[in-house]
mmCIF file with all atom_site columns, C-alpha atoms in Angstrom:
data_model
loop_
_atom_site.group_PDB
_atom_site.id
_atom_site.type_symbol
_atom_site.label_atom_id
_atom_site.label_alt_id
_atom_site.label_comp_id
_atom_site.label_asym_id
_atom_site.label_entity_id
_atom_site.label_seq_id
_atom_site.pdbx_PDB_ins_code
_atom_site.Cartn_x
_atom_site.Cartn_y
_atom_site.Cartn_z
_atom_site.occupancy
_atom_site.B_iso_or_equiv
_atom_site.pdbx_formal_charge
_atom_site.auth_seq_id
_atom_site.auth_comp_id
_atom_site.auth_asym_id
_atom_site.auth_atom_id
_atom_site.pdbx_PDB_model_num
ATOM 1   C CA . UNK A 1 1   ? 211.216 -27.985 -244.589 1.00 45.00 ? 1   UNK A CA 1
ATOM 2   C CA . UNK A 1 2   ? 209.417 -29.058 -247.887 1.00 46.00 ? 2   UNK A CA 1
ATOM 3   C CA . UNK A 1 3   ? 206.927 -31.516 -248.064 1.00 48.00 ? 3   UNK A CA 1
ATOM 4   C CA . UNK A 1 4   ? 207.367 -34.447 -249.925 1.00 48.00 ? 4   UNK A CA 1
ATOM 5   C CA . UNK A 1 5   ? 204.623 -36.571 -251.350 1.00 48.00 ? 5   UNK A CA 1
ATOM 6   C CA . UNK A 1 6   ? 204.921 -40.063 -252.502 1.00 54.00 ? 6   UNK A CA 1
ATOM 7   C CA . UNK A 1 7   ? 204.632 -38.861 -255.581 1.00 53.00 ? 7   UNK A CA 1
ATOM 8   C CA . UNK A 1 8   ? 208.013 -40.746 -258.052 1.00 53.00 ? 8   UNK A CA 1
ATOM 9   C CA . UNK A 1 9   ? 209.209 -37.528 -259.879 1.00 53.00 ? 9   UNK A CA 1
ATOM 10  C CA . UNK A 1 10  ? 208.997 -36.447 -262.381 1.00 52.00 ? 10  UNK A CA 1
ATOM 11  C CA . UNK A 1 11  ? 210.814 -38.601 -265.667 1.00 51.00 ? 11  UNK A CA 1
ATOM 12  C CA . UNK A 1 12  ? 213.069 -36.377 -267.741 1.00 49.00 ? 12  UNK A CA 1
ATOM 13  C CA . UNK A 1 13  ? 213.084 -35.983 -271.295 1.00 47.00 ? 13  UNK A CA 1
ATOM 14  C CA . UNK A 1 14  ? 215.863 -38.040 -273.094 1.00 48.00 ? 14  UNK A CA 1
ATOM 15  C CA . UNK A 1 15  ? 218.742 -35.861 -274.118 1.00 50.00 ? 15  UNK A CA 1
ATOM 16  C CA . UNK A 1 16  ? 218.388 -34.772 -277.746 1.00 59.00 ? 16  UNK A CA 1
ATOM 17  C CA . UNK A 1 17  ? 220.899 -36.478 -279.857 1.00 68.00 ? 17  UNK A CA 1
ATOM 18  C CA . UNK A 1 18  ? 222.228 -36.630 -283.532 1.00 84.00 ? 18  UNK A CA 1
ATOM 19  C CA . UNK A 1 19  ? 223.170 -40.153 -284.689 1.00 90.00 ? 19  UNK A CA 1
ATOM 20  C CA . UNK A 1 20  ? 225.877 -40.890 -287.165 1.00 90.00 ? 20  UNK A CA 1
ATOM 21  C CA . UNK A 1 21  ? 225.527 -44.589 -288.429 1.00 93.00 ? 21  UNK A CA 1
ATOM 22  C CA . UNK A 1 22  ? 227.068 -45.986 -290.873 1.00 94.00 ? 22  UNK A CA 1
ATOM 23  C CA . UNK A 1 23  ? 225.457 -48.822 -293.125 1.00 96.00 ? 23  UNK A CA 1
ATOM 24  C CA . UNK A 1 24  ? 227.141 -51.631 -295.573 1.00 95.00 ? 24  UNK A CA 1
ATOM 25  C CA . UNK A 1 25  ? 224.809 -53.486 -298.469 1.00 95.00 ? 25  UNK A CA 1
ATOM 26  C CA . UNK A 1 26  ? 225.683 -56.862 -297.944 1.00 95.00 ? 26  UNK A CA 1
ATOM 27  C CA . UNK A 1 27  ? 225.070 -57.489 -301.434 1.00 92.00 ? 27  UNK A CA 1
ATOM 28  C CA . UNK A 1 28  ? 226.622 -54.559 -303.473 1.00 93.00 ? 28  UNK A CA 1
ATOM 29  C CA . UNK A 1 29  ? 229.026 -53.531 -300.612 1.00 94.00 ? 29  UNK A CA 1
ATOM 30  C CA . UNK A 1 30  ? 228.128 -49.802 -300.988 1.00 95.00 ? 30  UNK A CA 1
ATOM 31  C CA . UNK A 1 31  ? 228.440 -48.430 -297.980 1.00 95.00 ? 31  UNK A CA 1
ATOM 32  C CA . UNK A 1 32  ? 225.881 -45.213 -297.257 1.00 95.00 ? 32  UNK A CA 1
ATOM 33  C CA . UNK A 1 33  ? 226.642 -43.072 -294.324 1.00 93.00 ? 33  UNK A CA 1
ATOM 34  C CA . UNK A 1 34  ? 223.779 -40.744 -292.174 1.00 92.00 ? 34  UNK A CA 1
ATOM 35  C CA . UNK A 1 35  ? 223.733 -38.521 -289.317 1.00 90.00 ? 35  UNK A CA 1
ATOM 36  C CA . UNK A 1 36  ? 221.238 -36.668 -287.416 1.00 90.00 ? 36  UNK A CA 1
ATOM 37  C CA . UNK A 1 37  ? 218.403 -37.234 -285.038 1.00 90.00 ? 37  UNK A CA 1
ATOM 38  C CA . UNK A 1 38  ? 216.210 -38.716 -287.781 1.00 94.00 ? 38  UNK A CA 1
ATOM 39  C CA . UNK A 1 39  ? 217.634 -41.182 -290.801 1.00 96.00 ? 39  UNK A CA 1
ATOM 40  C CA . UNK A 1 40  ? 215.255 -41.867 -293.337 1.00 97.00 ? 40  UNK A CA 1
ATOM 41  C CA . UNK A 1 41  ? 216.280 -44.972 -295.443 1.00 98.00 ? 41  UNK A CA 1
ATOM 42  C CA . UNK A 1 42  ? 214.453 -44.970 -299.294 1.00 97.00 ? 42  UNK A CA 1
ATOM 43  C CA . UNK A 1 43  ? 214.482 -44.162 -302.802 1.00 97.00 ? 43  UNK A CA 1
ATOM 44  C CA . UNK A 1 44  ? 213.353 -40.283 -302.115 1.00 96.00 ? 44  UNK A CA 1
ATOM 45  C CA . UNK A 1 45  ? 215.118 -37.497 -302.425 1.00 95.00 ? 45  UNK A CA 1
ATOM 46  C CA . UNK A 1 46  ? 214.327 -36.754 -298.366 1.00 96.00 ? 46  UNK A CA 1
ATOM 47  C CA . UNK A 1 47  ? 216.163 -39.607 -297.385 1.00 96.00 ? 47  UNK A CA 1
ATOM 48  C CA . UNK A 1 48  ? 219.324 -39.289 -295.812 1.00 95.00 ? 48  UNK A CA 1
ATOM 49  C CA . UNK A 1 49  ? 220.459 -42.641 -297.280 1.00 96.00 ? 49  UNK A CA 1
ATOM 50  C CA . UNK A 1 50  ? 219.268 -43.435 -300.259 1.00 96.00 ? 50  UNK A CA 1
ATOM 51  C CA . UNK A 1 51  ? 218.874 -46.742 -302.307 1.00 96.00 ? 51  UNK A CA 1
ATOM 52  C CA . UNK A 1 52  ? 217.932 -47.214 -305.852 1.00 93.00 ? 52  UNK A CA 1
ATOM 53  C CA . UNK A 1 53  ? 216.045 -50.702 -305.956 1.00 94.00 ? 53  UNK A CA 1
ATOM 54  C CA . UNK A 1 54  ? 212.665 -51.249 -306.853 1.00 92.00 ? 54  UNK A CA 1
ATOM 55  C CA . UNK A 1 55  ? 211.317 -52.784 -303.389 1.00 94.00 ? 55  UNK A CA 1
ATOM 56  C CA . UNK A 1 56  ? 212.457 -50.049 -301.599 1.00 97.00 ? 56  UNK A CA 1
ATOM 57  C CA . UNK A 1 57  ? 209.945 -47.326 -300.976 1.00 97.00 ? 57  UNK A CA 1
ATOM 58  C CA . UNK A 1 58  ? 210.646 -43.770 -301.182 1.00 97.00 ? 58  UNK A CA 1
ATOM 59  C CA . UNK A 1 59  ? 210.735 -43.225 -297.075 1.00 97.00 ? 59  UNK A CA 1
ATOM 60  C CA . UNK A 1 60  ? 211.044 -47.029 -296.787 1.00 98.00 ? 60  UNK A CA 1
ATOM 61  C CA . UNK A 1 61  ? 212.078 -47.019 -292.826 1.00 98.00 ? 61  UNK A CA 1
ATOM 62  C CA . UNK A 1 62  ? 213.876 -44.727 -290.593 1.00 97.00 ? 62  UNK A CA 1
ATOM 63  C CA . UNK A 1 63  ? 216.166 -44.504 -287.604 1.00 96.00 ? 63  UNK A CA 1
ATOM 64  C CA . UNK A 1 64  ? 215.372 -42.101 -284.858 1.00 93.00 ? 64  UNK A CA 1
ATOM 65  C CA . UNK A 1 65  ? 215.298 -41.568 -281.242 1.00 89.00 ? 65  UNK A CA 1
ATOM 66  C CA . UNK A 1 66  ? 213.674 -44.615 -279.337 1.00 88.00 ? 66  UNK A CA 1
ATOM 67  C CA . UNK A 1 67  ? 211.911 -43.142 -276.019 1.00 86.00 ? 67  UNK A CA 1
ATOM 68  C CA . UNK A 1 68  ? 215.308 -44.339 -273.634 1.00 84.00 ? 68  UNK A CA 1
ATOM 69  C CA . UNK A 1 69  ? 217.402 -41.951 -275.964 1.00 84.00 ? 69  UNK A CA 1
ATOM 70  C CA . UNK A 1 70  ? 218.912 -44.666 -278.331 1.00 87.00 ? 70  UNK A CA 1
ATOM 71  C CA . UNK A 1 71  ? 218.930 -45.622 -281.814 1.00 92.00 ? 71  UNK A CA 1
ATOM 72  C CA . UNK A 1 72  ? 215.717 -47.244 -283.031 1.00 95.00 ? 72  UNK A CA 1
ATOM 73  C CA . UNK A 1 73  ? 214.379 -48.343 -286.194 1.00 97.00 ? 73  UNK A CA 1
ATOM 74  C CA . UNK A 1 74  ? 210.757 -48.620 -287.844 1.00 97.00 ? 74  UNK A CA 1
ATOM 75  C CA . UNK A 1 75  ? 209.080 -49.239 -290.931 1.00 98.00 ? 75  UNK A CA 1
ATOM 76  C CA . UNK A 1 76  ? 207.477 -46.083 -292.348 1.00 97.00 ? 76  UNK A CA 1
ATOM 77  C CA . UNK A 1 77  ? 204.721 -47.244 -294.333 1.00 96.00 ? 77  UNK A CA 1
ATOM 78  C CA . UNK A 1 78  ? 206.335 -49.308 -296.782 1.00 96.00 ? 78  UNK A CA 1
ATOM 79  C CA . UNK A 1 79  ? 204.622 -51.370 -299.205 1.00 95.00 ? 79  UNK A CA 1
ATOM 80  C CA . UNK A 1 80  ? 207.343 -54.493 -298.324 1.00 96.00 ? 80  UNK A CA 1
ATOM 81  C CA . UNK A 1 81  ? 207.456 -54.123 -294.796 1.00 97.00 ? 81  UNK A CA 1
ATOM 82  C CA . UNK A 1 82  ? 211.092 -53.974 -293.239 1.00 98.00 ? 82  UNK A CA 1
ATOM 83  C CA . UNK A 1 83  ? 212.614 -56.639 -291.407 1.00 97.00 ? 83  UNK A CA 1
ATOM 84  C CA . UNK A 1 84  ? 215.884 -56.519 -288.179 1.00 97.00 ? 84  UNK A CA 1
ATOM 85  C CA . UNK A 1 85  ? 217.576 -59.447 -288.055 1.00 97.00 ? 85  UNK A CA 1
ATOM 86  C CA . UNK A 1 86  ? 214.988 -61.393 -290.116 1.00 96.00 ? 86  UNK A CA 1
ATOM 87  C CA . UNK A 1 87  ? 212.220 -60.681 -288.018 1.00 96.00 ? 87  UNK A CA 1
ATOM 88  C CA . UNK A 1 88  ? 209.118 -58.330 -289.548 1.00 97.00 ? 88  UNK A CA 1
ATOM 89  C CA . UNK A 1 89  ? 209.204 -54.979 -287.635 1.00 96.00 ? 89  UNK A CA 1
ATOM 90  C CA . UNK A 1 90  ? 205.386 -54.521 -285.970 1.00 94.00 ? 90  UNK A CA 1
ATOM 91  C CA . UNK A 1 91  ? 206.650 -51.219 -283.955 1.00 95.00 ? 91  UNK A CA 1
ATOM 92  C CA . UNK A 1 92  ? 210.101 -49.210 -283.634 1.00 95.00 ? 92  UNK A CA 1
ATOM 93  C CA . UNK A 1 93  ? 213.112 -51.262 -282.004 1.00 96.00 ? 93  UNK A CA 1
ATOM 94  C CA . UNK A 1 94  ? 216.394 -50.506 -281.463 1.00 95.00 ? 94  UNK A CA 1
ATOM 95  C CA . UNK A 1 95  ? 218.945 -50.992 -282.944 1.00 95.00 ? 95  UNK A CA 1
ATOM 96  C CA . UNK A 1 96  ? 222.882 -52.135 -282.207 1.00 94.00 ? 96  UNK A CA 1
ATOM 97  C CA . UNK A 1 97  ? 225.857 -52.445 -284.180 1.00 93.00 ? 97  UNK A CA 1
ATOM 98  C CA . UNK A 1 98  ? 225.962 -55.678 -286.098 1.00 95.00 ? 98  UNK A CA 1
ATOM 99  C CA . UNK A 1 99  ? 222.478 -55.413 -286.376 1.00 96.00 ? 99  UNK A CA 1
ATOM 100 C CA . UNK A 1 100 ? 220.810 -56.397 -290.306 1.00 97.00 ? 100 UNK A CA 1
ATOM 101 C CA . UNK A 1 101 ? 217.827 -53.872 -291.739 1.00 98.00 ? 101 UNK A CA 1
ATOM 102 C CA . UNK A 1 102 ? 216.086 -55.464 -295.028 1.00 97.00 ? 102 UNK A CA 1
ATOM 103 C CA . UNK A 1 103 ? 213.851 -53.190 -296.741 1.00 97.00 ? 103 UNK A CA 1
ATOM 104 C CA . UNK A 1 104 ? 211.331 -55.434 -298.101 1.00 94.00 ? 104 UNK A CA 1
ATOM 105 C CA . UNK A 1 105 ? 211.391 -59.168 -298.010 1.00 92.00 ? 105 UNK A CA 1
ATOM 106 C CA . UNK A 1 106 ? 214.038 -59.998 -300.576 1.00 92.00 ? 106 UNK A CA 1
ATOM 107 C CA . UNK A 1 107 ? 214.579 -55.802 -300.702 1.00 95.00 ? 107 UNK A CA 1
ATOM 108 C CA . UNK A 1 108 ? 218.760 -54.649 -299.864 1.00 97.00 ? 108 UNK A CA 1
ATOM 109 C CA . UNK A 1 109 ? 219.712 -55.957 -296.515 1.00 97.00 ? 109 UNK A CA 1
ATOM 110 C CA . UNK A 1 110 ? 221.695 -53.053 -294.409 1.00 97.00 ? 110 UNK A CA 1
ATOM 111 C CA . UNK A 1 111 ? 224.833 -54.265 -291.889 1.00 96.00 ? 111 UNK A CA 1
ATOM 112 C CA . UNK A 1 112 ? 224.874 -51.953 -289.030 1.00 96.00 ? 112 UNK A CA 1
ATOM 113 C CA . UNK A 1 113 ? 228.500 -51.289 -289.227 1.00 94.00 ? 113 UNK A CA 1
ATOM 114 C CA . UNK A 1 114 ? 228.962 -47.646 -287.189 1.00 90.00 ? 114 UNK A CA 1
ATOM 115 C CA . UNK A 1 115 ? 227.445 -46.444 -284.903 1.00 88.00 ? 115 UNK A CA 1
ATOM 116 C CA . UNK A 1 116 ? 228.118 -42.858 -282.957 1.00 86.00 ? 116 UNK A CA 1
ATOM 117 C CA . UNK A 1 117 ? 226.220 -39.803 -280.859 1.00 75.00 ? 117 UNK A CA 1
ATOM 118 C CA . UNK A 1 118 ? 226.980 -36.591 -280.737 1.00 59.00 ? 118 UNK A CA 1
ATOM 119 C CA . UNK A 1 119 ? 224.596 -34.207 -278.775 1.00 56.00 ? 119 UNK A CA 1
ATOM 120 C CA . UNK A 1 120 ? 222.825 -32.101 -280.983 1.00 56.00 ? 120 UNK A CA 1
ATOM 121 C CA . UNK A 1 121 ? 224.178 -28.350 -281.404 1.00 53.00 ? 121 UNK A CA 1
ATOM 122 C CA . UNK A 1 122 ? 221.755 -25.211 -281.207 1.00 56.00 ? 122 UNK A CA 1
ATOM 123 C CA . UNK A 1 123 ? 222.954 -22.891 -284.625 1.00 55.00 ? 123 UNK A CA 1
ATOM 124 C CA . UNK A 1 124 ? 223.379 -19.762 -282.941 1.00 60.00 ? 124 UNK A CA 1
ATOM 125 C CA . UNK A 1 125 ? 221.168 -17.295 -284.541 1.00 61.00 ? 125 UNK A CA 1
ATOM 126 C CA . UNK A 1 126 ? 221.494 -13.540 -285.709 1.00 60.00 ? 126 UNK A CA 1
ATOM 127 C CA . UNK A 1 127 ? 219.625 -11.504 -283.446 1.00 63.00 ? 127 UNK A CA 1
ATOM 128 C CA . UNK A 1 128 ? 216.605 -9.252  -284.838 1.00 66.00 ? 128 UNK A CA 1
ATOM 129 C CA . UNK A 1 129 ? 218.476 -6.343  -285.359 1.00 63.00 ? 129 UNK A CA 1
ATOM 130 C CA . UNK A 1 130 ? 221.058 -7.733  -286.973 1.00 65.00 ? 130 UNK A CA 1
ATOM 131 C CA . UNK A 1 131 ? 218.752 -10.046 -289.032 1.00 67.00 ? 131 UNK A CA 1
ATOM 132 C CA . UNK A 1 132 ? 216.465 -6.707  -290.257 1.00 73.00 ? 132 UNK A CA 1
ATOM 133 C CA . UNK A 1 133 ? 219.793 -5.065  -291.162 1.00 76.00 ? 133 UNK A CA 1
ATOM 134 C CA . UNK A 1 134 ? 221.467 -7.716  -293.066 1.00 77.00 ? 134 UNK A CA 1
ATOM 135 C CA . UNK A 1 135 ? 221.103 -6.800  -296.700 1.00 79.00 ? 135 UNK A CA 1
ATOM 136 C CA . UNK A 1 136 ? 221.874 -3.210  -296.309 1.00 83.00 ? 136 UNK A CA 1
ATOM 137 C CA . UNK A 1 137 ? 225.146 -4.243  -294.715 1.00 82.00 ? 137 UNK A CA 1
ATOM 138 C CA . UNK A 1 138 ? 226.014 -6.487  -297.265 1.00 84.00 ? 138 UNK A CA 1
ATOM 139 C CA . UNK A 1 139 ? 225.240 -3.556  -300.042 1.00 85.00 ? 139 UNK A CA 1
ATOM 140 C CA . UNK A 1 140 ? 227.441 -1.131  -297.891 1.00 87.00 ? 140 UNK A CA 1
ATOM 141 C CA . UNK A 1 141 ? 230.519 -3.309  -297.448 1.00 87.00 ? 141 UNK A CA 1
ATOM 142 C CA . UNK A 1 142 ? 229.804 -3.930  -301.347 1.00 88.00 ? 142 UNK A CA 1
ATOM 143 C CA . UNK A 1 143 ? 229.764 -0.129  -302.136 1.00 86.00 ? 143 UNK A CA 1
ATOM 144 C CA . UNK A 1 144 ? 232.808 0.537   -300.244 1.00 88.00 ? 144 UNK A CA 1
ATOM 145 C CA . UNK A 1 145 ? 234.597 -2.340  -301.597 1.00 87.00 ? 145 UNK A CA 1
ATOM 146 C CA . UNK A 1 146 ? 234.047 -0.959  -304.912 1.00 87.00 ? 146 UNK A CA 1
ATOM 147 C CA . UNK A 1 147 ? 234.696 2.813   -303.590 1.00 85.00 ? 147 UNK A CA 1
ATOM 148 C CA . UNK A 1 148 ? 238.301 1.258   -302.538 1.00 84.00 ? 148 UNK A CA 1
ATOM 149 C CA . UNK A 1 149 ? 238.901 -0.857  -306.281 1.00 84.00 ? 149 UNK A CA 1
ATOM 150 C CA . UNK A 1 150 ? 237.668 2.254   -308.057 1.00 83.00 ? 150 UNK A CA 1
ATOM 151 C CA . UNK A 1 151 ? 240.232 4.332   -305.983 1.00 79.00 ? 151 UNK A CA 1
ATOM 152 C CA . UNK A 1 152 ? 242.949 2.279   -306.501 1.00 79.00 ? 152 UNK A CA 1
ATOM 153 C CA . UNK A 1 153 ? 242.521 1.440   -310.065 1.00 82.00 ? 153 UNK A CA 1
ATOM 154 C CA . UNK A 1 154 ? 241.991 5.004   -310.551 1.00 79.00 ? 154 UNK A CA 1
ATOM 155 C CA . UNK A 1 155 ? 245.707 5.990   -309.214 1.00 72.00 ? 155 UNK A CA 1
ATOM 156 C CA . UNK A 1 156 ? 244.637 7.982   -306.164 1.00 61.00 ? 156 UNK A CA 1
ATOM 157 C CA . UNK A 1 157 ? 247.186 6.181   -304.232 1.00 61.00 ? 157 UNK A CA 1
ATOM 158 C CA . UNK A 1 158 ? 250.880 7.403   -303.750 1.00 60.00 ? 158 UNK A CA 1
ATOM 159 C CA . UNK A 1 159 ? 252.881 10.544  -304.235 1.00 59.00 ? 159 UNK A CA 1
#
């Protein structure tokens, strides 16, 4: 029989997840969709939804797995800060639908409008062989598709 110790055991990771949210501008009404396991809300390019006002930085505040598994938010370093439900952010807290992200005092003000999971999917990936051998496939099935059109155009088909 095992021993036991009084040990609790050990906590498991959180499940990987990809978020889809989806996110209404109270005051333009443009609504800006994101999914994954990591939202980044800002003027960059990186961002997953972007917003073109001047108080928003370019990574202005993302959404991303909270240490429980759920949806969380946080300011990334913004110049104007970023505010749920009027309050300034100081650390990463989650978030719930209904829930109201300003970037920037006086900066767009998001309505948490969707909110979804999905668990993450692994991309299967060629194996090594496959993956060396790749482009000299591709120029074989190229040749022979030509071999064929040359053949056919050619009138080396039928009696």
């Amino acid at each position: 029989m095992p021993e036991h110790s009084g040990d609790p055991p050990p906590a498991r990771t959180p499940e990987l997840r990809a978020y889809a949210v989806s996110l209404l501008n109270t005051t333009t009404a443009k609504h800006y969709e994101g999914r994954g396991a990591r939202i980044r809300l800002g003027r960059g390019r990186e961002c997953e939804v972007r917003l073109d006002d001047s108080l928003v930085s370019l990574v202005h505040a993302e959404l991303t797995i909270g240490t429980a598994g759920g949806l969380v938010v946080r300011d990334a370093g913004s110049e104007h800060g970023t505010l749920l439900n009027g309050v300034p952010l100081t650390g990463p807290l989650p978030v719930r639908l209904g829930d109201q992200v300003t970037l920037g005092r006086g900066g767009p003000t998001l309505l948490l409008e969707g909110l979804g999971t999905a668990p993450l999917m692994r991309v299967a990936r060629p194996s090594g062989l496959l993956r060396r051998w790749r482009p000299a496939l591709i120029l074989l099935a190229l040749f022979v598709i030509g071999g064929v059109a040359y053949w056919l155009l050619a009138g080396h088909y039928g009696p």
